[in-house]
Amino acid sequence: MNKFEQLGLSESLLKAIKDLGFENPSEVQEKAIPLLLEKDTDLVALAQTGTGKTAAFGFPVIQKIDADNRNTQALILSPTRELCLQIANELKNYSKYEKGINVVAVYGGASITEQAREVKRGAQIIVATPGRMQDMINRGLVNIKNIDYCVLDEADEMLNMGFYDDICAILSDTPDEKSTWLFSATMPAEVARIGKQFMSNPEEITVGTKNSGSATVSHEFYLVNARDRYEALKRLADANPDIFSVVFCRTKRDTQAIAEKLIEDGYSAAALHGDLSQAQRDAVMKSFRGRQIQMLVATDVAARGIDVDNVTHVVNYQLPDEIETYNHRSGRTGRAGKLGTSIVIVTKSELRKISSIERIIKQKFEEKSIPSGIEICEIQLLHLANKIKDTEVDHEIDNYLPAINDVLEGLSKEELIKKMVSVEFNRFINYYKKNRDISVSGSDRRERNSERAPRENNNGGATRYFVNIGSRDNFDWMSLKDYLKETLDLGRDDVFKVDVKEGFSFFNTDAEHTDKVMDILNNVQLEGRRINVEISKNDGGGRRDHNGRNSGGRRDGGRREGGFRSERREGGFRGERSNSRREGASDRAPRRSESFGDSPRPRRPRRD
Ligand code: ADP
Ligand code: MG
């Protein structure tokens, strides 16, 4: 007898559970299921994402409703359309051996009349997002006046998304005698308030530790210069050939742009944001679930509640504006007991945010450096060797073997292996041998944070910028200064020597703000036009040293992982690296398609 059989579940559910391949109940299931089956009670269950909450309420709901009665008996509220569909699907799977149970999903962005029609046909269980549910109630398209069970799933996320009023309105439309089950990963004040308002003497279940980030997620940050953000992302992907990740950007625009760049560079990536049609979003999620997409580039809103198993990495391409959002991002990995990594690509000016996040998640970040080209090549090489080893041979090719043997005749096994590996691998070598080291040393992050270089310090100096907005955009020097201070979140005297021309302007900041200026301003739009800021050669008349961004000193400082191993390997490419310099290769990494000449883009290893 397995443990599911001891929980009091019906035969038909046990059969479905067997089909699902669940061997033993998770902790929250073990605690919640017998309790909910046994009596009609309110319940507050706190458990991290990925702990199996859907089945914890889903099994009891299915077992307790009356399948012969077509009235709506259970309402499940969930924060997003994605989750709503997912829960509805799960419930359909759970109830597949139970005759006559109808589960209907009700969510925004799809036809409300169609949903109303499905409800009318007799939906004992409705899974809904709060907004659309409220809409249906207002139009008299559903009747939840007689429900017996109401489940608030991912309550903290729902409230985070501003559904407080909708939830209150919906719950007020339900009978007092029903049972309310609230499931949440955390218990912020708003969730507690809902609990107090709408529940009486709830049973409480807590799984794992309250309020902390999931212990199965480790947190890492990589310090880079703002201009290297994208290159860093690519290297992290290349250093993790099996990456299956959600990459978070701050804006829809960045999300789209980064996804496009990745695709252009040969990665299996896609964008997910609110400007996509519902059908496009569905298609993207389907490909992601099917593992055809390795890097899902998403906004916070679009990715809320995405529940895909086995996400290996969450990448914070940019940190969120609200650091609390970090928790929601990192919760996309490390699910169902699997380990996951949450990565932050960070610039110096954002380093203090890392400490704030550490306080919130009560976990420390590990500082890491972007892998060097050599390291990436090594990883890819082994990956390729393993791939060759694990490839199943399709015996269709047997017919061609004689001809192939003719061609390859005379090659020793060693030669053959070298050549086979080179077919795939030369592309990586060619790309990375030309590329510079982009990691930046930051182990002194805390000191650096607290010490502000005095303005007149010549070594830090000031940076002068060129920006493509000017009097034509209705700026004079004062209004531009105000605009920059505000946009860059800088202090009163941090922007100086503002010089406004017709179509462009110049201004200075202290060198310490350079990364921040480049990063933020290059991602800002002014009335639909993208702002472009560059570091000016012109020094603006004093108070500015060279900015040092391309100085050898900085680069060497970055090669701090040093050590015997990487030193030695670094040497391996040194000759070739200086060759490429002589040929006038730019410091910027060439795009892959450029460096591979007419050969196709390197195929990203697909996950099958
Ligand atoms: P939560 O709602 O707590 O975030 P889910 O209910 O979405 O978690 O479950 C996370 C994943 O774990 C799902 O893929 C689900 O199928 C799987 N799962 C749930 N319960 C079990 C179980 N008892 N054994 C194995 N896998 C399970
Ligand atoms: Mg869930």
XYZ file of C-alpha atoms and ligand atoms in Angstrom:
636
model
C 0.000 0.000 0.000
C 1.530 3.306 -1.008
C 1.036 6.412 1.004
C -1.643 7.844 -1.276
C -3.816 4.863 -0.438
C -3.666 5.791 3.228
C -5.069 9.257 2.732
C -8.658 8.173 2.154
C -8.798 8.876 -1.560
C -11.314 7.152 -3.832
C -10.423 4.331 -6.223
C -10.884 6.494 -9.283
C -8.549 9.148 -7.925
C -5.947 6.556 -6.952
C -6.091 5.219 -10.474
C -5.584 8.686 -11.931
C -2.712 9.322 -9.509
C -1.080 6.164 -10.749
C -1.373 7.406 -14.322
C 0.202 10.695 -13.289
C 3.165 8.798 -11.929
C 2.976 10.329 -8.462
C 4.460 7.742 -6.139
C 4.120 9.388 -2.775
C 2.221 12.423 -1.567
C 4.212 15.573 -0.981
C 4.232 17.029 2.495
C 1.450 19.526 1.900
C -0.648 16.814 0.267
C -0.075 14.431 3.139
C -1.186 17.066 5.610
C -4.038 18.673 3.707
C -5.781 15.794 1.959
C -6.938 13.705 4.957
C -7.939 16.844 6.808
C -10.029 18.206 3.965
C -11.592 14.848 3.186
C -12.564 14.243 6.759
C -14.373 17.433 7.613
C -15.684 20.649 6.188
C -13.277 23.219 7.460
C -11.536 26.390 6.443
C -7.835 25.985 5.827
C -4.747 28.127 5.513
C -1.875 26.242 3.932
C 1.533 27.820 3.566
C 3.861 26.066 1.190
C 6.455 27.141 -1.300
C 5.803 26.986 -4.996
C 6.427 23.602 -6.475
C 5.357 21.662 -3.408
C 2.265 20.148 -5.010
C -0.465 22.438 -3.769
C -2.709 21.867 -6.790
C -3.274 18.239 -5.889
C -3.504 19.111 -2.197
C -6.757 20.937 -2.862
C -7.590 19.303 -6.195
C -7.991 15.731 -4.966
C -10.306 16.673 -2.082
C -12.390 19.013 -4.244
C -12.952 16.302 -6.820
C -13.793 13.712 -4.249
C -16.158 15.939 -2.318
C -18.317 17.433 -5.026
C -21.422 15.726 -6.265
C -20.898 14.707 -9.863
C -24.597 14.050 -10.410
C -25.457 17.618 -9.559
C -24.659 20.029 -12.408
C -24.609 23.169 -10.257
C -21.389 24.985 -9.566
C -20.063 23.650 -6.294
C -16.453 24.768 -6.203
C -14.670 27.944 -7.223
C -10.909 28.083 -7.496
C -9.321 31.500 -7.881
C -5.821 31.750 -9.258
C -3.706 34.752 -10.224
C -3.053 34.286 -13.939
C -4.607 32.872 -17.020
C -1.648 30.526 -17.361
C -2.144 29.072 -13.908
C -5.864 28.980 -14.351
C -5.551 26.831 -17.463
C -2.956 24.717 -15.815
C -5.064 24.014 -12.751
C -8.101 23.261 -14.900
C -6.039 20.790 -16.901
C -4.661 19.143 -13.795
C -8.148 18.776 -12.370
C -9.323 17.214 -15.606
C -6.480 14.731 -15.336
C -7.267 13.954 -11.712
C -10.945 13.385 -12.486
C -10.580 11.373 -15.649
C -11.985 8.196 -14.099
C -14.759 10.089 -12.318
C -17.846 10.272 -14.531
C -19.666 13.535 -15.114
C -17.279 16.041 -13.620
C -16.988 19.256 -15.535
C -14.166 21.708 -14.972
C -14.328 25.062 -16.721
C -11.582 27.677 -16.871
C -12.641 31.302 -16.784
C -9.992 33.914 -17.581
C -9.469 37.171 -19.404
C -8.414 37.550 -22.993
C -10.727 34.878 -24.357
C -14.384 34.977 -25.354
C -16.576 35.578 -22.320
C -19.674 34.289 -24.104
C -17.972 31.011 -24.890
C -16.901 30.660 -21.262
C -20.421 31.525 -20.102
C -21.808 28.863 -22.412
C -19.458 26.244 -20.958
C -20.427 27.233 -17.441
C -24.089 26.997 -18.351
C -23.652 23.451 -19.607
C -22.950 22.543 -15.987
C -19.604 23.218 -14.413
C -19.270 21.814 -10.942
C -15.798 23.316 -10.705
C -14.850 26.734 -12.016
C -11.201 27.764 -12.085
C -10.998 31.502 -12.575
C -8.843 34.583 -12.519
C -10.357 37.209 -10.206
C -10.818 39.897 -12.858
C -12.779 37.792 -15.317
C -14.748 36.104 -12.546
C -15.876 39.466 -11.236
C -16.873 40.402 -14.770
C -18.936 37.233 -15.180
C -20.660 37.817 -11.848
C -21.516 41.384 -12.755
C -23.058 40.241 -16.004
C -24.995 37.508 -14.291
C -23.242 34.770 -16.255
C -22.340 32.589 -13.281
C -23.997 31.620 -10.083
C -21.717 31.013 -7.129
C -24.320 31.642 -4.485
C -24.503 27.978 -3.535
C -20.920 26.808 -3.754
C -19.538 24.555 -1.044
C -15.839 25.109 -1.616
C -13.770 28.120 -2.486
C -10.030 27.821 -3.030
C -7.724 30.830 -3.113
C -4.639 29.515 -4.835
C -1.360 31.429 -4.766
C -3.116 34.005 -2.604
C -0.006 36.114 -2.131
C 0.527 36.408 -5.863
C -3.100 37.324 -6.455
C -2.912 40.104 -3.912
C 0.424 41.197 -5.258
C -1.224 41.650 -8.587
C -3.803 43.969 -7.111
C -6.774 41.627 -6.959
C -7.713 42.446 -3.376
C -10.948 44.239 -4.264
C -11.992 41.647 -6.806
C -11.410 38.829 -4.351
C -13.433 40.562 -1.649
C -16.267 41.211 -4.073
C -16.276 37.631 -5.318
C -16.175 36.144 -1.827
C -19.050 38.383 -0.754
C -21.100 36.727 -3.463
C -20.574 33.257 -1.988
C -22.502 31.665 0.871
C -21.192 31.883 4.432
C -21.478 28.135 5.019
C -18.918 27.152 2.393
C -15.379 26.004 3.210
C -12.563 28.321 2.160
C -9.094 26.947 1.512
C -6.319 29.435 1.148
C -3.008 28.356 -0.337
C -0.051 30.651 -0.388
C 3.730 30.596 -0.442
C 4.018 33.520 1.949
C 1.779 35.239 4.468
C 2.015 39.003 3.977
C -0.417 41.244 5.863
C -2.918 41.423 3.007
C -3.244 37.654 2.851
C -3.744 37.502 6.595
C -6.427 40.171 6.252
C -8.345 38.159 3.669
C -8.043 35.164 5.955
C -9.461 37.044 8.908
C -12.253 38.584 6.911
C -13.511 35.504 5.144
C -12.618 32.498 7.270
C -13.580 31.155 10.631
C -11.210 29.101 12.763
C -9.195 27.848 9.861
C -6.958 24.834 10.252
C -3.357 25.753 9.565
C -0.705 23.836 7.719
C 2.814 25.058 7.212
C 5.273 23.205 5.073
C 8.923 24.060 5.313
C 9.941 27.457 6.567
C 7.641 30.423 6.397
C 8.483 33.422 4.324
C 11.904 32.467 3.091
C 13.096 32.012 -0.436
C 13.020 28.437 -1.535
C 15.999 26.581 -0.149
C 16.334 24.703 -3.389
C 17.342 27.864 -5.247
C 20.872 29.169 -5.082
C 21.519 32.794 -5.882
C 24.452 34.118 -7.874
C 25.437 37.457 -9.249
C 27.825 38.413 -12.003
C 29.296 41.870 -12.041
C 29.709 43.327 -15.520
C 29.939 46.671 -17.247
C 26.590 47.857 -18.506
C 27.620 47.551 -22.130
C 28.508 43.872 -21.579
C 25.148 42.794 -20.250
C 24.070 41.025 -23.387
C 27.447 39.410 -23.985
C 27.323 38.163 -20.398
C 23.922 36.615 -20.982
C 25.200 34.772 -24.025
C 28.220 33.466 -22.192
C 26.134 32.243 -19.311
C 23.949 30.402 -21.786
C 26.966 28.956 -23.566
C 28.482 27.864 -20.287
C 25.251 25.985 -19.505
C 24.485 24.031 -22.651
C 21.443 22.432 -21.052
C 20.053 25.686 -19.778
C 16.272 25.854 -19.618
C 15.566 29.287 -18.345
C 13.348 32.274 -17.833
C 15.224 35.518 -18.528
C 13.659 38.573 -16.941
C 13.841 42.064 -18.390
C 12.310 45.220 -17.003
C 10.277 46.381 -19.988
C 8.320 44.834 -22.818
C 10.600 46.591 -25.226
C 13.770 45.117 -23.731
C 12.118 41.732 -23.505
C 11.341 41.784 -27.207
C 14.743 43.195 -28.156
C 16.763 40.686 -26.144
C 14.738 37.759 -27.415
C 15.242 38.919 -30.982
C 18.970 39.310 -30.488
C 19.231 35.848 -28.984
C 17.319 34.314 -31.853
C 19.502 36.162 -34.330
C 22.546 34.801 -32.533
C 21.302 31.267 -32.891
C 19.758 30.545 -29.501
C 16.390 28.934 -29.057
C 14.683 31.872 -27.413
C 11.306 33.600 -27.432
C 9.721 36.667 -25.883
C 6.732 36.637 -23.558
C 5.100 39.963 -22.753
C 1.783 41.720 -22.691
C 1.972 43.088 -26.218
C 1.644 39.617 -27.680
C -1.766 38.342 -28.601
C -3.246 35.603 -26.502
C -2.637 33.110 -29.280
C 1.005 34.137 -29.538
C 1.456 33.773 -25.809
C -0.111 30.341 -25.869
C 2.173 29.278 -28.689
C 5.238 30.540 -26.821
C 4.260 28.753 -23.628
C 3.575 25.570 -25.516
C 7.028 25.635 -27.086
C 8.586 26.435 -23.751
C 6.848 23.567 -22.011
C 7.830 21.341 -24.898
C 11.443 22.427 -24.353
C 11.776 23.783 -27.870
C 12.657 27.078 -26.258
C 15.636 27.167 -23.935
C 15.472 30.823 -23.028
C 12.098 32.391 -22.396
C 12.630 36.141 -22.177
C 9.789 37.597 -20.156
C 8.443 40.586 -18.313
C 7.472 40.168 -14.681
C 3.786 40.484 -15.359
C 3.751 38.007 -18.216
C 5.778 35.476 -16.253
C 3.791 35.663 -13.028
C 2.974 32.224 -11.891
C 4.565 30.443 -14.826
C 4.713 26.924 -13.613
C 6.986 24.854 -15.740
C 8.970 22.087 -14.165
C 12.693 21.696 -14.430
C 13.549 25.318 -15.165
C 17.285 25.221 -14.468
C 17.985 28.953 -14.293
C 16.206 32.180 -13.702
C 18.251 34.999 -15.166
C 17.720 38.546 -13.974
C 18.996 40.278 -17.087
C 18.016 43.437 -15.314
C 16.988 43.606 -11.689
C 13.338 44.458 -11.101
C 12.416 47.964 -9.986
C 10.816 46.579 -6.847
C 13.232 44.244 -5.177
C 10.331 42.267 -3.725
C 9.652 41.104 -7.265
C 12.910 39.180 -7.147
C 11.230 36.492 -5.074
C 8.584 35.915 -7.696
C 11.227 35.644 -10.357
C 13.439 33.187 -8.551
C 10.412 31.084 -7.623
C 10.193 29.998 -11.269
C 13.042 27.601 -10.649
C 13.849 25.104 -7.909
C 10.364 23.643 -8.112
C 9.109 20.229 -7.068
C 12.230 19.547 -5.072
C 14.591 20.174 -7.980
C 17.581 22.443 -7.612
C 17.646 25.725 -9.460
C 19.860 28.749 -9.838
C 18.827 32.363 -9.865
C 21.360 34.541 -11.638
C 21.635 38.301 -11.518
C 23.632 40.197 -14.102
C 24.500 43.349 -12.259
C 26.452 46.550 -12.778
C 28.392 48.342 -10.090
C 25.758 50.995 -9.615
C 23.183 48.310 -8.776
C 25.317 46.355 -6.348
C 23.598 47.701 -3.277
C 20.366 46.132 -4.482
C 21.996 42.742 -4.054
C 22.391 43.357 -0.337
C 18.781 44.472 -0.057
C 17.619 41.336 -1.808
C 19.764 39.206 0.478
C 17.893 40.673 3.409
C 14.551 39.853 1.840
C 15.318 36.309 0.774
C 17.410 35.639 3.859
C 19.974 33.947 1.703
C 23.403 35.051 0.543
C 24.380 35.563 -3.037
C 27.495 33.991 -4.359
C 29.574 36.323 -6.461
C 30.782 34.673 -9.634
C 32.641 35.772 -12.686
C 31.499 35.386 -16.263
C 33.246 32.307 -17.648
C 36.116 32.979 -19.996
C 35.997 31.882 -23.602
C 38.352 29.032 -22.791
C 36.155 27.728 -20.022
C 33.111 27.875 -22.252
C 34.902 26.016 -25.011
C 35.870 23.315 -22.554
C 32.311 22.945 -21.322
C 30.917 22.842 -24.841
C 33.489 20.315 -25.934
C 32.562 17.893 -23.195
C 28.922 18.497 -23.858
C 29.433 17.626 -27.483
C 31.370 14.475 -26.621
C 28.554 13.372 -24.356
C 26.006 14.165 -26.986
C 27.823 12.000 -29.483
C 28.013 9.211 -26.952
C 24.309 9.413 -26.121
C 23.023 9.808 -29.653
C 20.810 6.968 -30.732
C 21.721 5.736 -34.170
C 18.951 5.628 -36.718
C 19.620 2.588 -38.829
C 18.365 4.335 -41.904
C 21.916 5.542 -42.266
C 23.195 1.994 -42.701
C 22.441 2.258 -46.410
C 24.850 5.121 -46.777
C 27.626 3.634 -44.703
C 29.577 2.077 -47.561
C 29.800 5.429 -49.323
C 30.695 7.219 -46.105
C 33.311 4.593 -45.308
C 34.856 5.202 -48.700
C 35.193 8.896 -47.980
C 36.614 8.449 -44.495
C 38.855 5.530 -45.300
C 42.382 5.825 -44.011
C 41.538 8.019 -41.020
C 42.536 6.564 -37.677
C 40.000 6.489 -34.866
C 41.786 9.401 -33.189
C 41.754 11.493 -36.308
C 38.148 10.693 -36.921
C 37.147 11.760 -33.433
C 39.073 14.998 -33.709
C 37.504 15.830 -37.014
C 33.986 14.966 -35.910
C 34.230 17.117 -32.842
C 35.771 19.925 -34.843
C 32.831 20.014 -37.219
C 30.687 21.397 -34.449
C 33.270 22.869 -32.255
C 35.380 25.087 -34.473
C 32.560 27.573 -34.429
C 32.842 28.062 -30.697
C 36.608 28.283 -30.812
C 36.502 30.799 -33.601
C 34.022 32.889 -31.746
C 35.619 32.845 -28.360
C 39.266 33.074 -29.255
C 38.659 36.589 -30.468
C 36.779 37.659 -27.424
C 37.965 39.627 -24.499
C 37.377 38.892 -20.874
C 34.297 40.682 -19.629
C 34.178 39.815 -15.987
C 34.656 42.677 -13.577
C 36.144 42.266 -10.167
C 33.711 43.136 -7.438
C 34.664 41.194 -4.375
C 35.011 44.473 -2.512
C 31.412 45.287 -3.274
C 30.454 46.444 0.145
C 33.287 48.895 0.542
C 32.709 50.156 -2.933
C 29.115 50.766 -2.167
C 29.712 52.875 0.828
C 32.559 54.977 -0.380
C 31.741 57.780 -2.737
C 34.644 59.139 -4.694
C 34.809 62.866 -4.143
C 33.881 64.859 -7.223
C 37.233 66.580 -7.637
C 39.192 63.393 -7.387
C 40.990 63.367 -10.686
C 41.480 59.678 -10.894
C 37.814 58.831 -10.755
C 37.113 62.000 -12.687
C 33.990 62.749 -14.606
C 32.524 61.231 -17.728
C 31.172 63.336 -20.550
C 28.319 61.988 -22.604
C 26.755 62.670 -25.932
C 23.003 62.165 -26.033
C 20.700 62.380 -29.028
C 18.129 64.743 -27.535
C 18.305 68.513 -27.586
C 16.458 71.777 -28.067
C 14.428 70.204 -30.849
C 12.911 68.054 -28.125
C 12.082 71.176 -26.134
C 14.969 70.894 -23.718
C 17.070 73.722 -22.414
C 19.989 73.036 -20.129
C 17.902 73.291 -16.997
C 15.083 71.074 -18.120
C 17.495 68.516 -19.528
C 19.391 68.483 -16.269
C 16.138 67.903 -14.387
C 15.098 65.221 -16.809
C 18.411 63.397 -16.469
C 18.461 63.626 -12.685
C 14.993 62.215 -12.523
C 15.448 59.489 -15.095
C 18.761 58.415 -13.648
C 17.681 58.840 -10.062
C 20.708 61.029 -9.346
C 21.217 63.773 -6.789
C 21.074 67.548 -7.236
C 24.637 68.087 -8.340
C 25.340 64.778 -9.979
C 24.643 65.974 -13.513
C 26.706 68.946 -14.625
C 28.095 70.807 -17.616
C 24.896 70.274 -19.524
C 25.263 71.682 -22.999
C 22.157 71.578 -25.181
C 22.416 71.776 -28.973
C 19.604 71.471 -31.461
C 19.520 67.734 -32.138
C 21.851 66.555 -29.376
C 23.407 67.520 -26.071
C 26.375 66.889 -23.841
C 26.521 66.438 -20.110
C 28.837 65.149 -17.395
C 28.504 62.892 -14.404
C 31.067 61.515 -12.016
C 32.733 58.451 -13.457
C 31.142 56.273 -10.795
C 27.768 56.827 -12.469
C 28.941 55.886 -15.944
C 27.534 52.373 -15.963
C 24.241 53.525 -14.601
C 23.911 56.318 -17.135
C 24.768 54.062 -20.047
C 22.501 51.354 -18.830
C 19.428 53.325 -17.960
C 19.510 56.001 -20.593
C 20.099 53.636 -23.455
C 16.928 51.854 -22.461
C 14.695 54.861 -22.207
C 12.333 56.231 -24.792
C 11.353 59.820 -25.261
C 8.014 60.126 -27.014
C 8.509 56.867 -28.811
C 12.073 57.583 -29.823
C 14.882 55.595 -28.343
C 17.435 57.641 -26.488
C 21.006 56.967 -27.432
C 23.810 57.981 -25.140
C 27.496 57.601 -25.834
C 30.636 58.478 -23.994
C 31.998 61.588 -25.607
C 35.573 62.091 -26.666
C 35.143 65.742 -25.895
C 35.991 66.359 -22.255
C 33.645 69.253 -21.683
C 36.407 71.474 -20.368
C 37.982 70.071 -17.293
C 36.961 67.945 -14.369
C 37.222 64.860 -16.423
C 39.896 62.313 -16.808
C 39.662 59.606 -19.403
C 36.985 57.219 -18.323
C 39.204 54.184 -18.364
C 36.570 51.894 -19.791
C 38.838 50.377 -22.381
C 42.051 50.561 -20.476
C 44.113 47.432 -20.205
C 44.268 47.896 -16.478
C 40.553 47.420 -16.142
C 40.574 44.335 -18.233
C 43.409 42.766 -16.335
C 41.711 43.637 -13.110
C 38.772 41.683 -14.430
C 40.772 38.560 -14.992
C 40.732 38.024 -11.353
C 39.751 34.421 -11.183
C 43.450 34.096 -12.052
C 44.760 30.987 -10.449
C 47.066 28.522 -11.963
C 44.514 26.768 -14.073
C 42.981 29.627 -15.937
C 46.330 31.391 -16.187
C 47.737 28.460 -18.048
C 44.779 28.069 -20.296
C 44.544 31.768 -20.892
C 48.041 31.444 -22.291
C 46.862 28.994 -24.861
C 45.014 31.590 -26.841
C 47.177 34.550 -26.188
C 49.009 34.316 -29.451
C 45.845 34.055 -31.463
C 44.217 36.808 -29.544
C 46.973 39.247 -30.430
C 46.734 38.073 -34.017
C 43.167 39.042 -34.196
C 44.030 42.416 -32.734
C 46.556 42.955 -35.465
C 43.948 42.201 -38.026
C 41.997 45.041 -36.568
C 39.324 42.972 -34.935
C 37.237 45.237 -32.802
C 37.065 44.827 -29.095
C 33.407 44.032 -29.434
C 32.660 40.399 -29.935
C 31.678 39.744 -33.514
C 28.247 38.349 -33.926
C 28.366 34.653 -34.424
C 27.010 34.759 -37.888
C 29.825 37.128 -38.821
C 32.541 35.029 -37.331
C 31.405 31.831 -38.924
C 31.499 33.104 -42.432
C 29.111 31.167 -44.569
C 28.607 28.309 -42.202
C 25.214 28.393 -40.549
C 24.775 29.720 -37.075
C 25.908 27.272 -34.475
C 23.000 25.122 -33.660
C 22.001 25.419 -30.109
C 21.876 22.093 -28.420
C 18.202 21.284 -28.231
C 16.661 19.606 -25.303
C 14.602 16.717 -26.429
P 2.532 24.358 -6.387
O 1.123 24.704 -6.739
O 2.742 24.083 -4.942
O 3.508 25.368 -6.914
P 2.101 22.198 -8.207
O 0.833 21.691 -7.654
O 1.995 23.031 -9.434
O 2.902 22.997 -7.098
O 3.087 20.957 -8.436
C 4.366 21.120 -8.928
C 4.764 19.915 -9.753
O 4.912 18.770 -8.949
C 3.747 19.563 -10.815
O 4.418 19.245 -11.999
C 3.057 18.346 -10.276
O 2.602 17.520 -11.316
C 4.148 17.686 -9.468
N 3.624 16.919 -8.331
C 2.650 17.276 -7.489
N 2.453 16.335 -6.558
C 3.334 15.353 -6.796
C 3.617 14.084 -6.175
N 2.960 13.686 -5.106
N 4.582 13.345 -6.714
C 5.266 13.753 -7.805
N 5.048 14.921 -8.431
C 4.094 15.723 -7.931
Mg 0.252 26.189 -7.688
